[in-house]
Short mmCIF file of N, CA and C in Angstrom, two decimals:
data_model
loop_
_atom_site.label_atom_id
_atom_site.label_comp_id
_atom_site.label_asym_id
_atom_site.label_seq_id
_atom_site.Cartn_x
_atom_site.Cartn_y
_atom_site.Cartn_z
N MET R 1 41.42 163.04 -12.20
CA MET R 1 40.28 162.89 -11.81
C MET R 1 39.83 162.09 -11.68
N LYS R 2 39.54 161.94 -13.23
CA LYS R 2 39.09 160.15 -13.36
C LYS R 2 39.70 159.25 -12.76
N LEU R 3 41.05 159.07 -12.55
CA LEU R 3 41.41 158.03 -11.68
C LEU R 3 41.67 157.77 -10.70
N ASN R 4 41.09 158.89 -10.00
CA ASN R 4 40.97 159.18 -8.66
C ASN R 4 39.34 158.83 -8.68
N LEU R 5 39.01 159.03 -9.00
CA LEU R 5 37.41 158.46 -8.63
C LEU R 5 37.99 157.52 -8.46
N LEU R 6 38.09 156.98 -10.30
CA LEU R 6 37.67 155.85 -10.73
C LEU R 6 38.98 154.56 -9.47
N TYR R 7 39.75 154.76 -9.20
CA TYR R 7 40.07 154.32 -7.28
C TYR R 7 39.56 154.30 -6.48
N SER R 8 38.48 155.92 -5.89
CA SER R 8 38.12 155.44 -4.82
C SER R 8 37.02 154.99 -4.63
N SER R 9 36.89 154.64 -6.40
CA SER R 9 34.65 153.24 -6.65
C SER R 9 35.31 152.83 -5.66
N PHE R 10 36.94 151.95 -6.66
CA PHE R 10 36.89 150.40 -6.30
C PHE R 10 37.29 150.46 -4.91
N CYS R 11 38.15 150.99 -4.26
CA CYS R 11 38.13 151.18 -3.29
C CYS R 11 36.87 150.41 -2.23
N PHE R 12 35.93 151.55 -2.65
CA PHE R 12 34.65 151.77 -2.00
C PHE R 12 34.50 150.34 -1.78
N SER R 13 33.74 149.79 -3.23
CA SER R 13 33.74 148.49 -3.78
C SER R 13 34.05 147.22 -3.18
N ALA R 14 35.23 147.49 -3.06
CA ALA R 14 35.99 146.26 -2.18
C ALA R 14 35.67 145.98 -0.77
N LEU R 15 35.80 148.04 -0.01
CA LEU R 15 34.96 147.63 1.02
C LEU R 15 33.88 147.00 1.67
N LEU R 16 33.47 147.55 0.50
CA LEU R 16 31.46 147.26 0.91
C LEU R 16 31.01 146.02 0.26
N LEU R 17 32.71 145.18 -0.44
CA LEU R 17 32.13 143.48 -0.33
C LEU R 17 32.91 142.85 0.72
N ALA R 18 34.13 143.07 1.61
CA ALA R 18 34.62 142.83 2.42
C ALA R 18 33.68 142.75 3.30
N GLY R 19 33.09 144.42 3.69
CA GLY R 19 32.02 144.46 5.05
C GLY R 19 31.01 142.89 5.06
N THR R 20 30.50 143.36 3.89
CA THR R 20 29.23 142.57 3.51
C THR R 20 29.86 140.64 3.63
N SER R 21 31.12 140.62 2.76
CA SER R 21 31.44 139.35 3.61
C SER R 21 32.00 138.49 4.50
N LEU R 22 32.62 139.80 5.85
CA LEU R 22 32.76 139.49 6.73
C LEU R 22 31.25 139.66 8.02
N SER R 23 30.71 140.24 7.32
CA SER R 23 29.14 140.10 7.90
C SER R 23 28.72 138.30 8.41
N PHE R 24 28.94 138.42 6.91
CA PHE R 24 28.26 137.07 6.44
C PHE R 24 28.67 135.63 7.49
N ALA R 25 30.28 135.50 7.20
CA ALA R 25 31.08 135.30 7.87
C ALA R 25 30.90 135.17 9.27
N GLU R 26 30.20 136.19 9.89
CA GLU R 26 30.38 136.68 11.02
C GLU R 26 28.80 135.82 11.73
N ASN R 27 27.98 136.05 10.43
CA ASN R 27 26.24 135.15 11.19
C ASN R 27 26.26 133.76 10.26
N GLU R 28 26.83 133.47 9.99
CA GLU R 28 27.33 131.88 9.86
C GLU R 28 28.01 131.22 10.90
N ALA R 29 28.79 131.88 11.54
CA ALA R 29 29.76 130.79 12.52
C ALA R 29 29.05 131.70 13.97
N SER R 30 28.13 132.37 13.54
CA SER R 30 27.30 132.32 15.47
C SER R 30 25.93 130.98 15.13
N SER R 31 25.73 131.33 13.66
CA SER R 31 24.74 130.89 13.21
C SER R 31 24.48 129.42 13.79
N PRO R 32 25.85 128.71 13.55
CA PRO R 32 25.44 126.59 13.34
C PRO R 32 26.17 126.85 15.19
N SER R 33 27.02 127.75 16.10
CA SER R 33 27.35 127.85 18.24
C SER R 33 25.86 127.41 18.62
N THR R 34 25.01 128.59 17.42
CA THR R 34 23.43 128.72 18.39
C THR R 34 22.72 126.90 18.20
N THR R 35 23.08 126.49 17.06
CA THR R 35 22.18 124.95 16.67
C THR R 35 22.72 124.23 17.18
N ASN R 36 24.08 124.55 17.51
CA ASN R 36 24.61 123.44 18.38
C ASN R 36 25.25 122.88 20.01
N LYS R 37 24.70 123.74 20.28
CA LYS R 37 23.80 124.27 21.94
C LYS R 37 23.24 123.12 22.46
N PRO R 38 21.97 122.84 21.63
CA PRO R 38 20.95 122.32 22.09
C PRO R 38 21.30 120.76 21.73
N SER R 39 21.78 120.29 20.48
CA SER R 39 22.59 119.32 19.96
C SER R 39 23.13 118.66 20.96
N LEU R 40 23.97 119.56 21.43
CA LEU R 40 25.33 118.85 22.50
C LEU R 40 24.85 118.59 23.43
N LEU R 41 23.46 119.18 24.41
CA LEU R 41 22.72 118.85 25.46
C LEU R 41 22.17 117.79 25.16
N ASN R 42 21.72 117.09 24.09
CA ASN R 42 21.66 116.18 23.67
C ASN R 42 22.00 115.18 24.01
N LYS R 43 23.49 115.32 23.24
CA LYS R 43 24.43 114.18 23.35
C LYS R 43 24.59 114.12 24.76
N GLY R 44 24.72 114.97 25.00
CA GLY R 44 24.97 115.28 27.21
C GLY R 44 24.01 113.93 27.74
N ALA R 45 22.55 114.38 27.89
CA ALA R 45 21.56 113.48 27.84
C ALA R 45 21.71 112.32 27.19
N ALA R 46 22.17 111.42 26.11
CA ALA R 46 21.94 110.76 25.83
C ALA R 46 23.33 110.02 26.06
N LEU R 47 24.46 110.73 26.40
CA LEU R 47 25.24 109.88 27.77
C LEU R 47 25.30 109.85 28.80
N LYS R 48 24.42 110.49 29.65
CA LYS R 48 24.31 110.49 30.43
C LYS R 48 22.96 109.32 30.57
N GLU R 49 22.81 108.90 29.46
CA GLU R 49 21.07 107.48 29.87
C GLU R 49 22.19 106.30 29.82
N LYS R 50 23.47 106.16 28.67
CA LYS R 50 24.06 105.56 28.09
C LYS R 50 24.71 104.69 29.82
N LEU R 51 25.14 105.72 30.13
CA LEU R 51 26.43 105.55 31.73
C LEU R 51 24.78 104.59 32.60
N THR R 52 23.96 105.20 33.25
CA THR R 52 22.79 105.15 34.20
C THR R 52 22.81 103.00 34.09
N ALA R 53 22.27 103.18 32.64
CA ALA R 53 21.84 102.22 31.94
C ALA R 53 23.35 100.78 31.58
N LYS R 54 24.34 101.62 32.32
CA LYS R 54 25.53 100.10 32.16
C LYS R 54 25.69 100.32 33.85
N ARG R 55 25.71 101.30 34.36
CA ARG R 55 25.72 101.29 35.12
C ARG R 55 24.34 100.21 36.28
N GLN R 56 23.05 100.34 35.93
CA GLN R 56 22.48 99.03 36.39
C GLN R 56 22.68 97.77 35.48
N GLU R 57 23.45 97.77 35.10
CA GLU R 57 23.17 96.51 33.98
C GLU R 57 24.54 95.41 35.04
N ASN R 58 25.41 96.25 35.38
CA ASN R 58 26.49 96.31 36.70
C ASN R 58 25.74 95.51 37.91
N ILE R 59 24.99 96.41 38.52
CA ILE R 59 24.86 96.28 39.59
C ILE R 59 24.04 94.96 39.12
N ARG R 60 23.01 94.87 38.71
CA ARG R 60 22.05 93.42 38.04
C ARG R 60 23.22 92.29 37.76
N ARG R 61 23.95 92.33 37.09
CA ARG R 61 25.20 91.27 36.90
C ARG R 61 25.55 90.59 37.94
N PHE R 62 26.23 91.70 39.01
CA PHE R 62 26.56 91.65 40.40
C PHE R 62 26.13 91.22 40.89
N TYR R 63 24.52 91.14 40.71
CA TYR R 63 23.76 90.79 42.75
C TYR R 63 23.28 89.12 41.53
N ASN R 64 22.96 89.30 40.37
CA ASN R 64 23.12 87.49 40.02
C ASN R 64 23.43 86.66 40.72
N GLN R 65 25.37 87.27 40.21
CA GLN R 65 26.60 86.11 40.70
C GLN R 65 26.61 86.36 41.68
N MET R 66 26.06 87.32 42.79
CA MET R 66 26.12 86.74 44.52
C MET R 66 25.15 86.38 44.63
N GLU R 67 23.13 86.00 43.69
CA GLU R 67 22.90 85.49 44.46
C GLU R 67 22.99 83.98 43.78
N GLN R 68 23.90 83.49 42.42
CA GLN R 68 24.10 82.30 42.28
C GLN R 68 25.05 81.31 43.90
N ARG R 69 25.61 82.04 44.23
CA ARG R 69 26.90 81.75 45.28
C ARG R 69 26.29 81.25 46.17
N LEU R 70 25.44 82.53 47.02
CA LEU R 70 24.70 82.78 47.80
C LEU R 70 24.28 81.34 48.18
N ASN R 71 23.02 81.24 46.94
CA ASN R 71 22.28 79.71 47.00
C ASN R 71 23.51 78.90 46.34
N ALA R 72 23.52 78.58 46.42
CA ALA R 72 24.24 77.49 46.25
C ALA R 72 25.01 77.28 47.60
N ALA R 73 25.68 77.32 48.18
CA ALA R 73 26.41 77.53 49.74
C ALA R 73 25.02 77.02 50.61
N ILE R 74 24.19 77.47 49.85
CA ILE R 74 22.35 77.26 51.73
C ILE R 74 22.31 76.17 50.50
N ASN R 75 22.37 75.98 49.41
CA ASN R 75 22.05 74.60 49.13
C ASN R 75 22.91 73.72 49.36
N ARG R 76 24.50 73.80 49.57
CA ARG R 76 25.13 72.93 50.37
C ARG R 76 24.70 72.37 52.12
N LEU R 77 24.33 73.58 52.25
CA LEU R 77 23.89 73.67 53.75
C LEU R 77 23.16 72.60 54.00
N GLU R 78 22.22 72.75 53.04
CA GLU R 78 20.45 71.90 53.44
C GLU R 78 21.27 70.03 52.86
N LYS R 79 22.14 70.16 52.46
CA LYS R 79 22.83 68.84 52.09
C LYS R 79 23.53 68.51 52.99
N LEU R 80 24.58 69.20 53.27
CA LEU R 80 24.86 68.69 55.01
C LEU R 80 23.97 68.34 55.42
N ALA R 81 22.72 68.76 56.07
CA ALA R 81 21.80 68.73 57.17
C ALA R 81 21.41 67.86 57.03
N ASP R 82 20.87 67.02 56.30
CA ASP R 82 20.44 66.51 55.11
C ASP R 82 21.12 64.86 55.33
N ARG R 83 22.01 65.32 55.55
CA ARG R 83 23.43 64.27 56.04
C ARG R 83 23.89 63.75 57.33
N ILE R 84 23.82 65.16 58.25
CA ILE R 84 23.96 64.96 59.85
C ILE R 84 22.68 63.86 59.89
N GLU R 85 21.75 64.65 59.36
CA GLU R 85 20.11 64.20 59.99
C GLU R 85 20.22 62.48 59.15
N SER R 86 20.98 62.02 58.65
CA SER R 86 20.87 60.49 58.18
C SER R 86 22.00 59.66 59.47
N ARG R 87 22.13 60.66 59.82
CA ARG R 87 23.50 59.64 60.49
C ARG R 87 22.87 59.88 61.95
N LEU R 88 22.01 61.08 62.54
CA LEU R 88 21.50 60.92 63.53
C LEU R 88 20.28 59.38 63.34
N ILE R 89 19.50 59.34 61.95
CA ILE R 89 18.42 58.16 61.96
C ILE R 89 19.52 57.38 62.58
N LYS R 90 20.79 56.71 62.19
CA LYS R 90 21.91 56.08 61.85
C LYS R 90 21.39 55.47 63.97
N MET R 91 22.15 56.38 64.13
CA MET R 91 22.99 56.60 65.83
C MET R 91 21.83 55.98 66.56
N GLU R 92 20.52 56.32 66.24
CA GLU R 92 19.05 56.47 66.35
C GLU R 92 18.33 54.74 67.04
N ASP R 93 18.63 53.83 65.46
CA ASP R 93 18.39 52.75 65.50
C ASP R 93 19.24 52.00 66.50
N ALA R 94 20.65 52.50 66.83
CA ALA R 94 22.01 52.31 67.50
C ALA R 94 21.83 52.39 68.85
N ASP R 95 20.56 53.16 69.42
CA ASP R 95 19.91 53.29 71.02
C ASP R 95 21.81 54.93 71.44
N ALA R 96 21.33 55.32 70.41
CA ALA R 96 22.44 56.65 70.87
C ALA R 96 20.78 57.60 71.08
N LYS R 97 21.23 58.37 72.29
CA LYS R 97 20.29 59.59 72.47
C LYS R 97 21.12 60.75 71.62
N VAL R 98 19.40 60.58 70.40
CA VAL R 98 19.92 62.15 69.59
C VAL R 98 18.60 63.11 69.49
N THR R 99 18.06 63.02 71.09
CA THR R 99 17.10 64.74 71.25
C THR R 99 17.44 65.76 70.72
N ASN R 100 18.45 65.75 71.87
CA ASN R 100 19.35 67.15 71.45
C ASN R 100 19.76 67.85 70.24
N PRO R 101 20.42 66.91 69.80
CA PRO R 101 21.11 66.90 67.99
C PRO R 101 19.93 67.31 67.89
N ARG R 102 19.29 67.15 67.54
CA ARG R 102 17.50 66.43 66.52
C ARG R 102 17.11 67.78 66.68
N THR R 103 17.23 68.58 68.38
CA THR R 103 16.60 69.47 68.53
C THR R 103 17.26 71.17 67.88
N LYS R 104 18.54 70.38 67.35
CA LYS R 104 19.86 72.08 67.18
C LYS R 104 19.71 71.80 65.40
N LEU R 105 19.40 70.94 64.68
CA LEU R 105 18.86 70.66 64.14
C LEU R 105 18.32 71.12 63.45
N ALA R 106 17.22 70.56 64.55
CA ALA R 106 15.36 71.51 63.47
C ALA R 106 15.54 72.91 63.52
N ALA R 107 16.70 73.67 65.10
CA ALA R 107 16.52 75.67 64.54
C ALA R 107 17.44 75.33 63.79
N ILE R 108 18.57 74.80 62.45
CA ILE R 108 19.15 74.76 62.48
C ILE R 108 18.75 75.23 60.69
N ARG R 109 17.81 73.84 60.52
CA ARG R 109 16.81 74.03 59.24
C ARG R 109 15.77 75.16 59.83
N GLU R 110 15.48 75.58 60.50
CA GLU R 110 15.08 77.07 60.62
C GLU R 110 15.33 78.36 59.97
N SER R 111 16.30 77.79 60.48
CA SER R 111 18.12 79.40 60.05
C SER R 111 18.21 79.42 58.77
N ILE R 112 18.17 78.09 58.09
CA ILE R 112 18.38 77.98 55.99
C ILE R 112 17.30 78.58 56.33
N LYS R 113 16.09 78.22 56.12
CA LYS R 113 14.54 79.09 55.46
C LYS R 113 14.81 80.47 55.87
N SER R 114 14.93 80.43 56.95
CA SER R 114 15.37 82.20 56.77
C SER R 114 16.60 83.06 56.31
N VAL R 115 17.09 82.51 55.76
CA VAL R 115 18.45 83.01 55.27
C VAL R 115 17.87 83.03 53.51
N ARG R 116 16.21 81.82 53.41
CA ARG R 116 16.00 81.86 51.69
C ARG R 116 15.46 83.16 51.51
N GLY R 117 14.31 82.74 52.66
CA GLY R 117 14.33 83.99 52.62
C GLY R 117 13.96 85.86 52.52
N ASN R 118 16.02 86.41 53.38
CA ASN R 118 16.61 86.92 53.61
C ASN R 118 16.97 87.08 52.43
N LEU R 119 17.33 86.51 50.98
CA LEU R 119 18.04 86.81 50.28
C LEU R 119 17.28 87.27 48.59
N THR R 120 15.33 86.27 49.47
CA THR R 120 14.46 86.44 48.54
C THR R 120 13.36 88.58 48.43
N LEU R 121 14.39 88.23 50.19
CA LEU R 121 13.57 90.34 50.00
C LEU R 121 15.38 90.67 49.55
N ALA R 122 16.39 90.40 49.52
CA ALA R 122 17.07 91.06 49.06
C ALA R 122 17.27 91.40 47.39
N LYS R 123 16.39 90.16 47.05
CA LYS R 123 16.01 90.49 45.64
C LYS R 123 15.12 91.32 44.56
N SER R 124 13.86 91.34 45.79
CA SER R 124 12.94 92.64 45.93
C SER R 124 13.96 94.47 45.92
N SER R 125 15.00 94.02 46.59
CA SER R 125 15.01 95.87 46.87
C SER R 125 15.90 95.62 45.77
N LEU R 126 16.67 95.11 44.74
CA LEU R 126 16.93 95.18 43.58
C LEU R 126 15.53 95.44 42.31
N GLU R 127 14.99 95.37 42.84
CA GLU R 127 13.95 96.13 41.98
C GLU R 127 13.92 97.31 42.13
N VAL R 128 14.03 98.04 43.85
CA VAL R 128 14.07 99.21 44.00
C VAL R 128 14.85 100.02 43.65
N VAL R 129 16.51 99.58 43.76
CA VAL R 129 17.30 100.41 43.37
C VAL R 129 17.12 100.42 41.25
N MET R 130 16.87 99.57 41.00
CA MET R 130 16.61 99.30 39.46
C MET R 130 15.73 101.14 39.16
N ALA R 131 14.63 101.15 40.07
CA ALA R 131 13.76 101.95 39.92
C ALA R 131 14.26 103.40 40.45
N SER R 132 15.99 103.47 40.78
CA SER R 132 15.86 104.66 42.01
C SER R 132 16.47 105.26 40.95
N THR R 133 16.40 106.92 41.19
CA THR R 133 17.55 107.96 40.88
C THR R 133 18.83 107.44 41.15
N GLU R 134 18.64 107.84 42.19
CA GLU R 134 20.05 107.37 42.97
C GLU R 134 21.23 106.49 43.58
N PRO R 135 21.07 105.32 42.15
CA PRO R 135 21.47 103.81 42.29
C PRO R 135 22.11 103.55 43.14
N LYS R 136 23.24 104.49 43.42
CA LYS R 136 24.30 104.32 44.33
C LYS R 136 23.79 104.38 45.82
N GLU R 137 23.27 104.91 46.65
CA GLU R 137 22.71 105.15 47.24
C GLU R 137 21.80 104.06 48.07
N SER R 138 21.07 103.25 47.00
CA SER R 138 20.47 102.26 46.77
C SER R 138 20.75 100.85 46.68
N PHE R 139 22.09 100.58 46.35
CA PHE R 139 22.65 99.75 46.32
C PHE R 139 23.42 99.82 47.08
N ALA R 140 23.93 100.68 48.50
CA ALA R 140 24.27 99.86 49.12
C ALA R 140 23.53 99.09 50.20
N ALA R 141 22.12 99.73 50.00
CA ALA R 141 21.09 98.88 51.49
C ALA R 141 21.46 97.78 50.36
N THR R 142 21.38 97.08 49.05
CA THR R 142 21.57 95.74 48.61
C THR R 142 22.46 95.18 49.07
N LYS R 143 23.53 95.90 48.80
CA LYS R 143 25.40 94.73 49.06
C LYS R 143 24.97 94.89 50.40
N ASP R 144 24.32 95.89 51.84
CA ASP R 144 24.69 95.41 52.64
C ASP R 144 23.87 93.90 53.53
N SER R 145 22.43 94.19 53.01
CA SER R 145 21.52 92.61 52.69
C SER R 145 22.20 91.97 52.90
N LEU R 146 22.90 91.86 51.18
CA LEU R 146 23.65 90.46 51.24
C LEU R 146 24.28 89.92 51.21
N ASN R 147 25.62 91.11 52.51
CA ASN R 147 26.65 90.28 53.34
C ASN R 147 25.96 90.41 54.89
N LYS R 148 24.70 91.10 54.83
CA LYS R 148 23.97 90.02 56.03
C LYS R 148 23.31 88.50 55.97
N VAL R 149 23.10 88.36 54.18
CA VAL R 149 22.88 86.84 54.05
C VAL R 149 24.30 85.97 54.50
N LYS R 150 25.41 86.42 53.47
CA LYS R 150 26.75 85.73 53.55
C LYS R 150 26.72 85.77 55.19
N LYS R 151 26.63 86.61 56.57
CA LYS R 151 27.12 86.18 57.57
C LYS R 151 26.61 85.46 58.07
N GLU R 152 24.67 85.51 57.70
CA GLU R 152 23.88 84.05 58.59
C GLU R 152 24.41 82.73 57.88
N ILE R 153 24.43 83.39 56.79
CA ILE R 153 24.91 81.18 55.77
C ILE R 153 26.31 81.10 56.67
N THR R 154 27.13 81.78 57.19
CA THR R 154 28.47 81.21 57.97
C THR R 154 28.03 81.21 59.06
N GLU R 155 27.47 81.71 60.42
CA GLU R 155 26.78 81.45 61.16
C GLU R 155 25.91 79.68 61.56
N ILE R 156 24.99 79.36 60.04
CA ILE R 156 24.65 78.06 60.66
C ILE R 156 25.36 77.05 59.68
N HIS R 157 26.26 77.25 59.14
CA HIS R 157 27.61 76.50 58.49
C HIS R 157 28.32 75.98 60.42
N ARG R 158 29.04 77.12 61.28
CA ARG R 158 29.43 77.16 61.94
C ARG R 158 28.83 76.06 63.02
N LEU R 159 27.47 76.43 63.00
CA LEU R 159 26.53 75.57 63.73
C LEU R 159 26.66 74.06 63.27
N LEU R 160 26.29 73.87 62.12
CA LEU R 160 26.67 72.45 61.64
C LEU R 160 27.46 72.27 62.39
N VAL R 161 29.33 72.73 62.06
CA VAL R 161 30.25 72.10 62.63
C VAL R 161 30.72 71.56 63.87
N SER R 162 29.63 72.46 65.19
CA SER R 162 29.77 72.14 66.28
C SER R 162 29.08 70.99 66.29
N LEU R 163 26.84 70.80 65.60
CA LEU R 163 26.67 69.49 65.39
C LEU R 163 27.16 68.34 65.25
N ILE R 164 27.99 68.82 64.34
CA ILE R 164 28.65 67.58 63.74
C ILE R 164 29.90 66.92 64.98
N LYS R 165 30.67 68.37 65.49
CA LYS R 165 31.86 67.75 66.87
C LYS R 165 30.47 66.71 67.96
N GLU R 166 29.07 67.92 67.82
CA GLU R 166 28.43 67.12 69.50
C GLU R 166 28.27 64.93 68.92
N ILE R 167 27.72 65.37 67.89
CA ILE R 167 27.68 63.93 67.05
C ILE R 167 28.84 63.27 66.65
N LYS R 168 29.95 63.43 67.01
CA LYS R 168 31.22 62.64 66.99
C LYS R 168 31.26 60.89 68.31
N GLY R 169 30.78 62.97 69.07
CA GLY R 169 30.78 62.18 70.90
C GLY R 169 29.70 61.71 71.28
N LEU R 170 28.86 61.09 70.61
CA LEU R 170 27.83 60.58 70.43
C LEU R 170 28.08 59.00 69.87
N ARG R 171 29.67 59.11 69.43
CA ARG R 171 29.20 57.40 68.22
C ARG R 171 28.73 55.80 69.68
N VAL R 172 28.51 55.46 68.84
CA VAL R 172 28.04 54.10 69.82
C VAL R 172 28.88 52.82 68.91
N GLY R 173 30.22 52.08 70.01
CA GLY R 173 30.74 50.39 69.42
C GLY R 173 31.61 51.22 68.00
N THR R 174 31.49 52.14 67.88
CA THR R 174 33.26 52.49 66.90
C THR R 174 33.69 52.01 67.10
N GLU R 175 34.78 52.68 67.67
CA GLU R 175 36.12 52.71 68.58
C GLU R 175 36.20 51.78 69.33
N THR R 176 37.24 51.31 69.22
CA THR R 176 38.12 50.10 70.12
C THR R 176 38.60 51.02 71.66
N GLU R 177 38.69 50.49 72.56
CA GLU R 177 39.63 50.97 74.07
C GLU R 177 40.61 50.61 73.90
N ALA R 178 41.31 51.67 74.24
CA ALA R 178 43.05 51.37 74.09
C ALA R 178 43.18 51.03 76.00
N SER R 179 44.19 49.41 75.36
CA SER R 179 44.12 49.11 76.70
C SER R 179 45.29 49.49 77.12
N PRO R 180 45.37 49.79 78.96
CA PRO R 180 47.01 50.50 79.47
C PRO R 180 48.33 49.90 78.81
N GLU R 181 48.46 48.31 78.19
CA GLU R 181 49.54 48.27 77.98
C GLU R 181 50.03 48.03 76.49
N ALA R 182 48.78 48.89 76.54
CA ALA R 182 49.55 49.09 74.59
C ALA R 182 49.64 51.11 74.13
N THR R 183 49.64 52.02 74.89
CA THR R 183 49.65 52.91 75.10
C THR R 183 50.40 53.25 75.60
N SER R 184 51.71 52.28 76.76
CA SER R 184 52.88 52.87 77.75
C SER R 184 54.27 52.07 76.42
N LEU R 185 55.08 52.51 77.03
CA LEU R 185 56.12 52.48 76.60
C LEU R 185 57.14 51.10 76.97
N PRO R 186 57.58 50.11 76.13
CA PRO R 186 58.19 49.09 77.20
C PRO R 186 59.02 49.37 78.07
N ALA R 187 59.52 49.18 79.09
CA ALA R 187 60.94 49.23 80.18
C ALA R 187 61.49 48.83 79.70
N GLY R 188 62.11 48.11 78.46
CA GLY R 188 64.01 48.00 77.99
C GLY R 188 63.85 49.21 77.55
N GLU R 189 63.53 50.39 76.84
CA GLU R 189 64.11 50.78 76.09
C GLU R 189 64.22 52.41 76.91
#
């Protein structure tokens, strides 16, 4: 009977010890999961902020690159307009009628100023995009304004090309007239 009592007390203490260690393990396991939830939320928020910052950086880089390209195109158009104006001055000195090309050139120069203003407005809208909570939708508007500027630059270039063609038709004294003999083939051949 002593042996039975000893054996049962040993089993009882083993069960008591095992039960305590199991409940301790459960408390330990449940404790970190509740404390990990806020840290996981913090990590998610930090990752979201990092992603937003990266998107804003990409938008800013895209805009700066487009602005640089569009400014270069506008500068080239201004340079071309200056060259056309110098050609008109030379033609005016040679007594050619250049009033119509001059008025067209003045209108083109006003269009160039307008395009520069539109590019400045697009830059100001970029700051609105950066402050927006939904930069994707806001960026679409900025991208549309940049595309509008690009189309205006293309139109101005087309106008300058047509003006150059018109000026070529006004050349005075630079072309020699071809005689009918020079253009016809000899009868023997």
